[in-house]
Amino acid sequence: MTPARGDHAARRLEVSEAVWRVLSSRGFGGLTLRAVAAEMGASTGLLTHYFPNKRALVAYALDELDRRSLDRPRRNAPADGAPLPPAGLPRLRAALLDILPLDDAATAGNRIWVGSWDASLADPDLAAAHAVRYARAREMLAEHVAAAQRLGELPDRLAPAELAAGAQAFVLGLVVQALLAPSAYPPERQTALLDAYLAGLAATPAGPGIS
Amino acid sequence: MTPARGDHAARRLEVSEAVWRVLSSRGFGGLTLRAVAAEMGASTGLLTHYFPNKRALVAYALDELDRRSLDRPRRNAPADGAPLPPAGLPRLRAALLDILPLDDAATAGNRIWVGSWDASLADPDLAAAHAVRYARAREMLAEHVAAAQRLGELPDRLAPAELAAGAQAFVLGLVVQALLAPSAYPPERQTALLDAYLAGLAATPAGPGIS
């Protein structure tokens, strides 16, 4: 069903697409009402109907990023009826691979996530919303860690939340490196680095005196 | 020696301080000629003498960040005659701790580094300059890894460059988490997470089949 031209839903979609294209090419630093309007071939005045100010535009962009991230097909939630990876370490690995910029869609999304940190750190409300997003992601990772510990695939000396925080740190940093130097971090290398990291987790001695 | 008011060096210093204050509070998204001029109580016209456009202002901010990062006292290069940590794993650990936002100065610098990624990803020249910076940092880390391998503190199955890339990813991601959620990542937790990561590196089996 194609909504009629001028329809509110269709216009919102046009706005979303324009915001997305501006972010992809210019990042949050280039996200202005004027740039979005130019991308749509519309007037800045029309845009103020949707976004009274820059802050509203940035908040909208972050929500749009959430929506697109949720809609992206995932190894950990295959849309096409493909089997889920086995619970435990394989599912943790799949969840971490899902975060890395291993294909164009994940690269585009990550470029915008990384770009959003500057705006978020300048605004306590946006920073808090980001902190909640990342905490939720850690909880999901911690469930996979706990399953891997129950299966004896990971040592259980460290709490699942600590292992999950470490794993999240590792992939977030790898995302940044891969975006800034894509030729130095092709998908195979990102995957090999992640696998070496997971091998380290699995091998960490269970005894005390970890540091 | 205090330079005379109106002196070029003094004026440059004033500009640097104003750029820094704007970045600290508003990030790269808020870095405009107008904001820097307002911070200095000067006219925008005066600023165009230093920065013909926004891009020149961003490039200057990144150079300033380099200078301040180099000038920051480091565990790995103590300025006060304190002994260097022993070569190998302790020196690798000190170099990684030096990156983390464990005190106010490191937090301020990291906030601006993280904020710079958005602008850098929108500009191929800036991205390439960042890639060079991070590659240099990895080379330094790889030297510490190689020393730790020679001392038998780290297994030598993985090349130093790969272990260094993994360690850099880990701390960069931890920086991001700690900045977005400082109360969830106090210095002790950052340090404990890093130590758990290093324990995993040290314990990674030397045999084949690492994944």
CSV table of C-alpha atoms in Angstrom, one decimal:
chain,number,residue,atom,x,y,z
A,1,MET,CA,0.0,0.0,0.0
A,2,THR,CA,1.6,3.2,-1.1
A,3,PRO,CA,0.4,6.2,0.8
A,4,ALA,CA,-0.8,9.1,-1.2
A,5,ARG,CA,1.7,11.9,-1.9
A,6,GLY,CA,1.5,14.6,0.8
A,7,ASP,CA,0.3,11.9,3.3
A,8,HIS,CA,1.8,12.4,6.7
A,9,ALA,CA,3.4,8.9,6.9
A,10,ALA,CA,4.9,9.3,3.5
A,11,ARG,CA,6.3,12.7,4.5
A,12,ARG,CA,7.8,11.3,7.7
A,13,LEU,CA,9.5,8.6,5.7
A,14,GLU,CA,10.9,11.2,3.3
A,15,VAL,CA,12.2,13.1,6.3
A,16,SER,CA,13.8,10.0,7.8
A,17,GLU,CA,15.5,9.1,4.6
A,18,ALA,CA,16.9,12.6,4.2
A,19,VAL,CA,18.1,12.7,7.8
A,20,TRP,CA,19.8,9.3,7.2
A,21,ARG,CA,21.5,10.4,4.0
A,22,VAL,CA,22.8,13.6,5.7
A,23,LEU,CA,24.2,11.6,8.6
A,24,SER,CA,25.8,9.0,6.4
A,25,SER,CA,27.7,11.6,4.4
A,26,ARG,CA,28.3,14.4,6.9
A,27,GLY,CA,27.7,13.0,10.3
A,28,PHE,CA,26.1,14.7,13.2
A,29,GLY,CA,28.4,17.7,12.7
A,30,GLY,CA,26.7,18.3,9.3
A,31,LEU,CA,23.2,17.6,10.5
A,32,THR,CA,21.3,20.9,10.2
A,33,LEU,CA,17.7,21.7,9.3
A,34,ARG,CA,19.1,23.4,6.2
A,35,ALA,CA,21.0,20.3,5.1
A,36,VAL,CA,18.0,18.0,5.6
A,37,ALA,CA,15.7,20.4,3.7
A,38,ALA,CA,18.2,20.6,0.8
A,39,GLU,CA,18.4,16.8,0.7
A,40,MET,CA,14.6,16.7,0.4
A,41,GLY,CA,14.3,19.6,-2.0
A,42,ALA,CA,12.1,21.3,0.6
A,43,SER,CA,12.1,24.5,2.5
A,44,THR,CA,13.7,24.9,5.9
A,45,GLY,CA,10.3,26.2,7.0
A,46,LEU,CA,8.6,22.9,6.3
A,47,LEU,CA,11.2,21.1,8.4
A,48,THR,CA,10.5,23.3,11.5
A,49,HIS,CA,7.1,21.6,11.5
A,50,TYR,CA,8.9,18.4,12.4
A,51,PHE,CA,11.9,19.7,14.3
A,52,PRO,CA,11.5,23.0,16.3
A,53,ASN,CA,15.3,23.0,16.9
A,54,LYS,CA,18.6,21.3,16.3
A,55,ARG,CA,18.2,19.2,19.5
A,56,ALA,CA,14.9,17.8,18.3
A,57,LEU,CA,16.6,16.8,15.0
A,58,VAL,CA,19.4,15.1,16.8
A,59,ALA,CA,17.0,13.2,19.1
A,60,TYR,CA,15.0,12.1,16.1
A,61,ALA,CA,18.1,10.9,14.4
A,62,LEU,CA,19.0,8.8,17.4
A,63,ASP,CA,15.5,7.2,17.5
A,64,GLU,CA,15.8,6.5,13.8
A,65,LEU,CA,19.1,4.8,14.4
A,66,ASP,CA,17.4,2.7,17.1
A,67,ARG,CA,14.6,1.7,14.7
A,68,ARG,CA,17.0,0.8,11.9
A,69,SER,CA,19.3,-1.1,14.2
A,70,LEU,CA,16.4,-3.2,15.4
A,71,ASP,CA,15.2,-3.8,11.9
A,72,ARG,CA,18.6,-5.0,10.6
A,73,PRO,CA,18.8,-8.8,10.0
A,74,ARG,CA,20.9,-10.4,12.7
A,75,ARG,CA,22.9,-13.6,13.1
A,76,ASN,CA,21.4,-13.8,16.5
A,77,ALA,CA,17.8,-13.4,15.3
A,78,PRO,CA,17.7,-14.7,11.7
A,79,ALA,CA,14.7,-13.5,9.8
A,80,ASP,CA,14.7,-16.1,7.1
A,81,GLY,CA,14.0,-19.1,9.3
A,82,ALA,CA,17.7,-20.0,9.5
A,83,PRO,CA,18.6,-21.7,12.8
A,84,LEU,CA,19.9,-19.7,15.7
A,85,PRO,CA,23.5,-20.4,16.7
A,86,PRO,CA,23.7,-22.8,19.6
A,87,ALA,CA,23.2,-21.3,23.1
A,88,GLY,CA,26.3,-20.2,25.0
A,89,LEU,CA,29.6,-19.2,23.4
A,90,PRO,CA,28.4,-19.5,19.8
A,91,ARG,CA,25.4,-17.3,20.5
A,92,LEU,CA,27.6,-14.8,22.3
A,93,ARG,CA,30.0,-14.8,19.3
A,94,ALA,CA,27.1,-14.2,16.9
A,95,ALA,CA,25.8,-11.3,19.0
A,96,LEU,CA,29.2,-9.7,19.0
A,97,LEU,CA,29.7,-10.3,15.2
A,98,ASP,CA,26.3,-8.6,14.7
A,99,ILE,CA,27.7,-5.4,16.2
A,100,LEU,CA,30.9,-5.3,14.0
A,101,PRO,CA,30.9,-3.4,10.6
A,102,LEU,CA,31.2,-6.6,8.6
A,103,ASP,CA,28.9,-5.5,5.8
A,104,ASP,CA,27.6,-2.3,4.2
A,105,ALA,CA,24.5,-2.0,6.4
A,106,ALA,CA,26.4,-2.6,9.6
A,107,THR,CA,29.1,-0.1,8.5
A,108,ALA,CA,26.5,2.6,7.8
A,109,GLY,CA,24.8,2.1,11.1
A,110,ASN,CA,28.0,2.0,13.1
A,111,ARG,CA,29.3,5.1,11.3
A,112,ILE,CA,26.2,6.9,12.6
A,113,TRP,CA,26.4,5.4,16.1
A,114,VAL,CA,30.0,6.4,16.5
A,115,GLY,CA,29.1,9.9,15.2
A,116,SER,CA,26.4,10.2,17.7
A,117,TRP,CA,28.7,10.0,20.7
A,118,ASP,CA,29.9,13.6,20.2
A,119,ALA,CA,26.4,15.0,20.4
A,120,SER,CA,25.5,12.7,23.2
A,121,LEU,CA,28.4,13.7,25.4
A,122,ALA,CA,27.4,17.4,25.0
A,123,ASP,CA,23.9,16.7,26.3
A,124,PRO,CA,23.3,15.0,29.6
A,125,ASP,CA,19.8,13.7,28.5
A,126,LEU,CA,21.2,12.2,25.3
A,127,ALA,CA,24.2,10.7,27.2
A,128,ALA,CA,21.8,9.1,29.7
A,129,ALA,CA,19.7,7.6,26.9
A,130,HIS,CA,22.8,6.2,25.3
A,131,ALA,CA,24.0,4.8,28.6
A,132,VAL,CA,20.6,3.0,28.9
A,133,ARG,CA,21.0,1.6,25.3
A,134,TYR,CA,24.5,0.2,26.0
A,135,ALA,CA,23.4,-1.2,29.4
A,136,ARG,CA,20.5,-3.0,27.7
A,137,ALA,CA,23.0,-4.5,25.2
A,138,ARG,CA,25.3,-5.6,28.0
A,139,GLU,CA,22.4,-7.3,29.7
A,140,MET,CA,21.7,-9.3,26.6
A,141,LEU,CA,25.4,-10.2,26.2
A,142,ALA,CA,25.5,-11.2,29.9
A,143,GLU,CA,22.7,-13.7,29.4
A,144,HIS,CA,24.8,-15.4,26.7
A,145,VAL,CA,27.9,-15.3,29.0
A,146,ALA,CA,25.9,-16.9,31.8
A,147,ALA,CA,24.7,-19.6,29.4
A,148,ALA,CA,28.3,-20.2,28.3
A,149,GLN,CA,29.4,-20.4,31.9
A,150,ARG,CA,26.6,-23.0,32.7
A,151,LEU,CA,27.8,-25.0,29.7
A,152,GLY,CA,31.5,-24.8,31.0
A,153,GLU,CA,32.5,-22.9,27.8
A,154,LEU,CA,33.6,-19.9,29.9
A,155,PRO,CA,35.2,-19.9,33.4
A,156,ASP,CA,32.8,-18.6,36.0
A,157,ARG,CA,35.2,-16.7,38.2
A,158,LEU,CA,34.1,-13.4,36.8
A,159,ALA,CA,30.4,-12.3,37.0
A,160,PRO,CA,28.6,-12.4,33.6
A,161,ALA,CA,28.1,-8.6,33.8
A,162,GLU,CA,31.9,-8.0,34.0
A,163,LEU,CA,32.6,-10.4,31.1
A,164,ALA,CA,29.8,-8.8,29.1
A,165,ALA,CA,31.2,-5.3,29.8
A,166,GLY,CA,34.6,-6.4,28.7
A,167,ALA,CA,33.2,-8.0,25.5
A,168,GLN,CA,31.2,-4.9,24.7
A,169,ALA,CA,34.3,-2.7,25.2
A,170,PHE,CA,36.3,-4.9,22.8
A,171,VAL,CA,33.7,-4.7,20.0
A,172,LEU,CA,33.0,-1.0,20.4
A,173,GLY,CA,36.7,-0.2,20.1
A,174,LEU,CA,37.0,-2.6,17.1
A,175,VAL,CA,34.1,-0.8,15.5
A,176,VAL,CA,36.0,2.5,15.8
A,177,GLN,CA,39.2,1.2,14.5
A,178,ALA,CA,37.5,-0.5,11.5
A,179,LEU,CA,35.6,2.7,10.6
A,180,LEU,CA,38.6,4.9,10.8
A,181,ALA,CA,40.9,2.5,8.9
A,182,PRO,CA,38.7,0.1,6.8
A,183,SER,CA,41.5,-1.2,4.7
A,184,ALA,CA,43.5,-2.2,7.8
A,185,TYR,CA,40.4,-3.9,9.3
A,186,PRO,CA,38.7,-6.0,6.6
A,187,PRO,CA,35.9,-8.3,7.9
A,188,GLU,CA,38.3,-11.3,8.2
A,189,ARG,CA,40.6,-9.5,10.4
A,190,GLN,CA,37.8,-8.1,12.6
A,191,THR,CA,36.5,-11.7,13.0
A,192,ALA,CA,40.0,-13.1,13.8
A,193,LEU,CA,40.5,-10.4,16.4
A,194,LEU,CA,37.2,-11.2,18.0
A,195,ASP,CA,37.9,-14.9,18.0
A,196,ALA,CA,41.3,-14.3,19.6
A,197,TYR,CA,39.5,-12.2,22.3
A,198,LEU,CA,37.0,-15.0,22.9
A,199,ALA,CA,39.8,-17.6,23.1
A,200,GLY,CA,41.4,-15.4,25.8
A,201,LEU,CA,38.1,-15.3,27.8
A,202,ALA,CA,37.7,-19.0,27.6
A,203,ALA,CA,41.3,-19.6,28.7
A,204,THR,CA,41.3,-17.1,31.6
A,205,PRO,CA,42.3,-19.0,34.7
A,206,ALA,CA,39.5,-19.7,37.1
A,207,GLY,CA,41.7,-19.2,40.2
A,208,PRO,CA,42.1,-16.0,42.3
A,209,GLY,CA,44.7,-13.3,41.6
A,210,ILE,CA,43.5,-12.5,38.1
A,211,SER,CA,45.5,-9.3,37.9
B,1,MET,CA,57.8,35.7,31.0
B,2,THR,CA,54.3,37.0,30.2
B,3,PRO,CA,54.0,38.1,26.6
B,4,ALA,CA,52.6,41.6,26.1
B,5,ARG,CA,48.9,41.8,25.5
B,6,GLY,CA,48.1,41.7,21.8
B,7,ASP,CA,51.2,39.6,21.2
B,8,HIS,CA,50.7,36.9,18.6
B,9,ALA,CA,51.7,34.0,20.8
B,10,ALA,CA,49.5,35.2,23.6
B,11,ARG,CA,46.6,35.6,21.2
B,12,ARG,CA,47.1,32.1,19.8
B,13,LEU,CA,47.1,30.7,23.4
B,14,GLU,CA,43.8,32.6,24.1
B,15,VAL,CA,42.3,31.0,20.9
B,16,SER,CA,43.5,27.5,21.9
B,17,GLU,CA,42.0,27.9,25.4
B,18,ALA,CA,38.7,29.1,23.9
B,19,VAL,CA,38.6,26.2,21.4
B,20,TRP,CA,39.3,23.8,24.2
B,21,ARG,CA,36.5,25.1,26.4
B,22,VAL,CA,34.0,25.0,23.6
B,23,LEU,CA,35.0,21.4,22.8
B,24,SER,CA,34.8,20.4,26.4
B,25,SER,CA,31.3,21.7,26.9
B,26,ARG,CA,29.7,21.3,23.5
B,27,GLY,CA,31.9,18.9,21.5
B,28,PHE,CA,32.7,19.2,17.8
B,29,GLY,CA,29.0,19.6,17.0
B,30,GLY,CA,29.1,22.9,18.9
B,31,LEU,CA,32.5,24.1,17.6
B,32,THR,CA,31.8,27.2,15.5
B,33,LEU,CA,33.7,30.4,14.9
B,34,ARG,CA,30.8,32.2,16.6
B,35,ALA,CA,31.1,30.0,19.7
B,36,VAL,CA,34.9,30.4,19.9
B,37,ALA,CA,34.6,34.1,19.4
B,38,ALA,CA,31.9,34.4,22.2
B,39,GLU,CA,34.1,32.4,24.5
B,40,MET,CA,37.0,34.9,23.9
B,41,GLY,CA,34.7,37.9,24.0
B,42,ALA,CA,36.1,38.7,20.5
B,43,SER,CA,34.4,39.3,17.2
B,44,THR,CA,33.9,36.5,14.7
B,45,GLY,CA,35.8,38.6,12.2
B,46,LEU,CA,39.0,38.4,14.3
B,47,LEU,CA,38.7,34.6,14.3
B,48,THR,CA,38.6,34.4,10.5
B,49,HIS,CA,42.2,35.6,10.7
B,50,TYR,CA,43.1,32.3,12.3
B,51,PHE,CA,40.4,30.0,10.7
B,52,PRO,CA,39.2,30.8,7.2
B,53,ASN,CA,36.5,28.2,7.6
B,54,LYS,CA,35.0,25.5,9.9
B,55,ARG,CA,37.3,22.8,8.5
B,56,ALA,CA,40.4,24.8,9.5
B,57,LEU,CA,38.9,25.2,12.9
B,58,VAL,CA,38.3,21.4,13.3
B,59,ALA,CA,41.8,20.6,12.0
B,60,TYR,CA,43.3,23.1,14.5
B,61,ALA,CA,41.3,21.5,17.3
B,62,LEU,CA,42.7,18.0,16.4
B,63,ASP,CA,46.2,19.3,16.4
B,64,GLU,CA,45.6,21.0,19.7
B,65,LEU,CA,44.3,17.7,21.0
B,66,ASP,CA,47.6,16.0,19.8
B,67,ARG,CA,49.7,18.6,21.6
B,68,ARG,CA,47.7,18.3,24.9
B,69,SER,CA,47.8,14.5,24.7
B,70,LEU,CA,51.6,14.5,24.3
B,71,ASP,CA,52.0,17.0,27.1
B,72,ARG,CA,49.9,15.0,29.6
B,73,PRO,CA,52.0,13.3,32.3
B,74,ARG,CA,52.0,9.5,31.6
B,75,ARG,CA,52.6,6.4,33.7
B,76,ASN,CA,54.7,5.3,30.8
B,77,ALA,CA,56.8,8.4,30.7
B,78,PRO,CA,56.9,9.8,34.2
B,79,ALA,CA,57.9,13.5,34.2
B,80,ASP,CA,58.9,13.7,37.8
B,81,GLY,CA,61.8,11.2,37.7
B,82,ALA,CA,59.6,8.4,39.0
B,83,PRO,CA,60.8,5.0,37.7
B,84,LEU,CA,59.3,3.5,34.5
B,85,PRO,CA,57.3,0.4,35.0
B,86,PRO,CA,59.3,-2.8,34.2
B,87,ALA,CA,59.5,-3.7,30.5
B,88,GLY,CA,57.0,-6.2,29.2
B,89,LEU,CA,53.5,-6.7,30.6
B,90,PRO,CA,53.7,-4.0,33.3
B,91,ARG,CA,54.7,-1.4,30.8
B,92,LEU,CA,52.0,-2.6,28.4
B,93,ARG,CA,49.5,-2.3,31.3
B,94,ALA,CA,50.8,1.2,32.1
B,95,ALA,CA,50.4,2.3,28.5
B,96,LEU,CA,46.8,1.1,28.4
B,97,LEU,CA,46.0,2.7,31.8
B,98,ASP,CA,47.4,5.9,30.3
B,99,ILE,CA,44.7,5.9,27.7
B,100,LEU,CA,41.7,5.3,30.1
B,101,PRO,CA,39.7,8.2,31.6
B,102,LEU,CA,41.0,7.5,35.1
B,103,ASP,CA,41.4,11.2,36.1
B,104,ASP,CA,40.0,14.6,35.1
B,105,ALA,CA,42.7,15.4,32.5
B,106,ALA,CA,42.4,12.0,30.8
B,107,THR,CA,38.6,12.3,30.9
B,108,ALA,CA,38.6,15.7,29.3
B,109,GLY,CA,41.0,14.6,26.6
B,110,ASN,CA,39.1,11.4,25.8
B,111,ARG,CA,35.8,13.3,25.7
B,112,ILE,CA,37.3,15.4,22.9
B,113,TRP,CA,39.0,12.4,21.1
B,114,VAL,CA,35.7,10.5,21.1
B,115,GLY,CA,33.9,13.6,19.9
B,116,SER,CA,36.4,14.0,17.0
B,117,TRP,CA,35.4,10.7,15.4
B,118,ASP,CA,32.2,12.2,14.0
B,119,ALA,CA,34.0,15.0,12.2
B,120,SER,CA,36.8,12.7,11.1
B,121,LEU,CA,34.5,10.1,9.6
B,122,ALA,CA,32.8,12.9,7.5
B,123,ASP,CA,36.2,14.0,6.0
B,124,PRO,CA,38.6,11.5,4.3
B,125,ASP,CA,41.7,13.6,5.1
B,126,LEU,CA,40.8,13.8,8.8
B,127,ALA,CA,39.9,10.1,8.9
B,128,ALA,CA,43.3,9.3,7.3
B,129,ALA,CA,45.1,11.5,9.9
B,130,HIS,CA,43.3,9.7,12.7
B,131,ALA,CA,44.1,6.3,11.2
B,132,VAL,CA,47.8,7.3,11.2
B,133,ARG,CA,47.5,8.4,14.9
B,134,TYR,CA,46.0,5.1,16.0
B,135,ALA,CA,48.4,3.1,13.9
B,136,ARG,CA,51.3,4.9,15.6
B,137,ALA,CA,49.8,4.1,19.0
B,138,ARG,CA,49.4,0.4,18.0
B,139,GLU,CA,53.1,0.3,17.0
B,140,MET,CA,54.0,1.5,20.5
B,141,LEU,CA,51.7,-1.0,22.1
B,142,ALA,CA,53.2,-3.8,19.8
B,143,GLU,CA,56.7,-3.0,21.1
B,144,HIS,CA,55.5,-3.6,24.7
B,145,VAL,CA,53.7,-6.8,23.6
B,146,ALA,CA,56.9,-8.1,21.8
B,147,ALA,CA,58.9,-7.4,25.0
B,148,ALA,CA,56.3,-9.3,27.1
B,149,GLN,CA,56.5,-12.2,24.7
B,150,ARG,CA,60.3,-12.3,24.9
B,151,LEU,CA,59.9,-12.4,28.7
B,152,GLY,CA,57.4,-15.2,28.4
B,153,GLU,CA,54.7,-13.1,30.0
B,154,LEU,CA,52.4,-13.4,26.9
B,155,PRO,CA,52.1,-16.3,24.6
B,156,ASP,CA,53.8,-15.7,21.2
B,157,ARG,CA,51.3,-17.5,19.0
B,158,LEU,CA,49.7,-14.2,17.9
B,159,ALA,CA,51.8,-11.5,16.2
B,160,PRO,CA,52.5,-8.5,18.4
B,161,ALA,CA,50.6,-6.3,16.0
B,162,GLU,CA,47.4,-8.5,16.4
B,163,LEU,CA,47.6,-8.5,20.2
B,164,ALA,CA,48.2,-4.7,20.1
B,165,ALA,CA,45.2,-4.2,17.8
B,166,GLY,CA,43.1,-6.2,20.2
B,167,ALA,CA,44.3,-4.3,23.3
B,168,GLN,CA,43.8,-1.0,21.6
B,169,ALA,CA,40.2,-2.0,20.6
B,170,PHE,CA,39.5,-3.0,24.2
B,171,VAL,CA,40.7,0.3,25.8
B,172,LEU,CA,39.0,2.5,23.1
B,173,GLY,CA,35.7,0.8,23.7
B,174,LEU,CA,36.2,1.0,27.5
B,175,VAL,CA,36.8,4.8,27.1
B,176,VAL,CA,33.5,5.2,25.3
B,177,GLN,CA,31.6,3.2,27.9
B,178,ALA,CA,33.2,5.1,30.8
B,179,LEU,CA,32.5,8.5,29.2
B,180,LEU,CA,28.8,7.7,28.5
B,181,ALA,CA,28.2,6.1,31.9
B,182,PRO,CA,30.8,7.5,34.3
B,183,SER,CA,29.0,6.3,37.4
B,184,ALA,CA,28.9,2.7,36.1
B,185,TYR,CA,32.6,2.8,35.2
B,186,PRO,CA,34.5,4.3,38.1
B,187,PRO,CA,38.3,4.1,37.8
B,188,GLU,CA,38.6,0.9,39.9
B,189,ARG,CA,36.2,-0.9,37.6
B,190,GLN,CA,38.0,0.3,34.4
B,191,THR,CA,41.2,-1.0,35.9
B,192,ALA,CA,39.7,-4.3,37.0
B,193,LEU,CA,38.2,-4.8,33.5
B,194,LEU,CA,41.6,-4.1,31.9
B,195,ASP,CA,43.4,-6.5,34.3
B,196,ALA,CA,40.9,-9.2,33.5
B,197,TYR,CA,41.5,-8.6,29.8
B,198,LEU,CA,45.3,-8.8,30.2
B,199,ALA,CA,44.8,-12.0,32.3
B,200,GLY,CA,43.0,-13.5,29.3
B,201,LEU,CA,45.8,-12.5,26.9
B,202,ALA,CA,48.3,-14.1,29.2
B,203,ALA,CA,46.3,-17.3,29.5
B,204,THR,CA,45.4,-17.7,25.8
B,205,PRO,CA,46.6,-21.1,24.8
B,206,ALA,CA,49.7,-21.2,22.6
B,207,GLY,CA,48.5,-24.1,20.4
B,208,PRO,CA,46.7,-23.8,17.1
B,209,GLY,CA,42.9,-23.6,16.7
B,210,ILE,CA,42.5,-20.4,18.6
B,211,SER,CA,39.0,-19.8,17.4
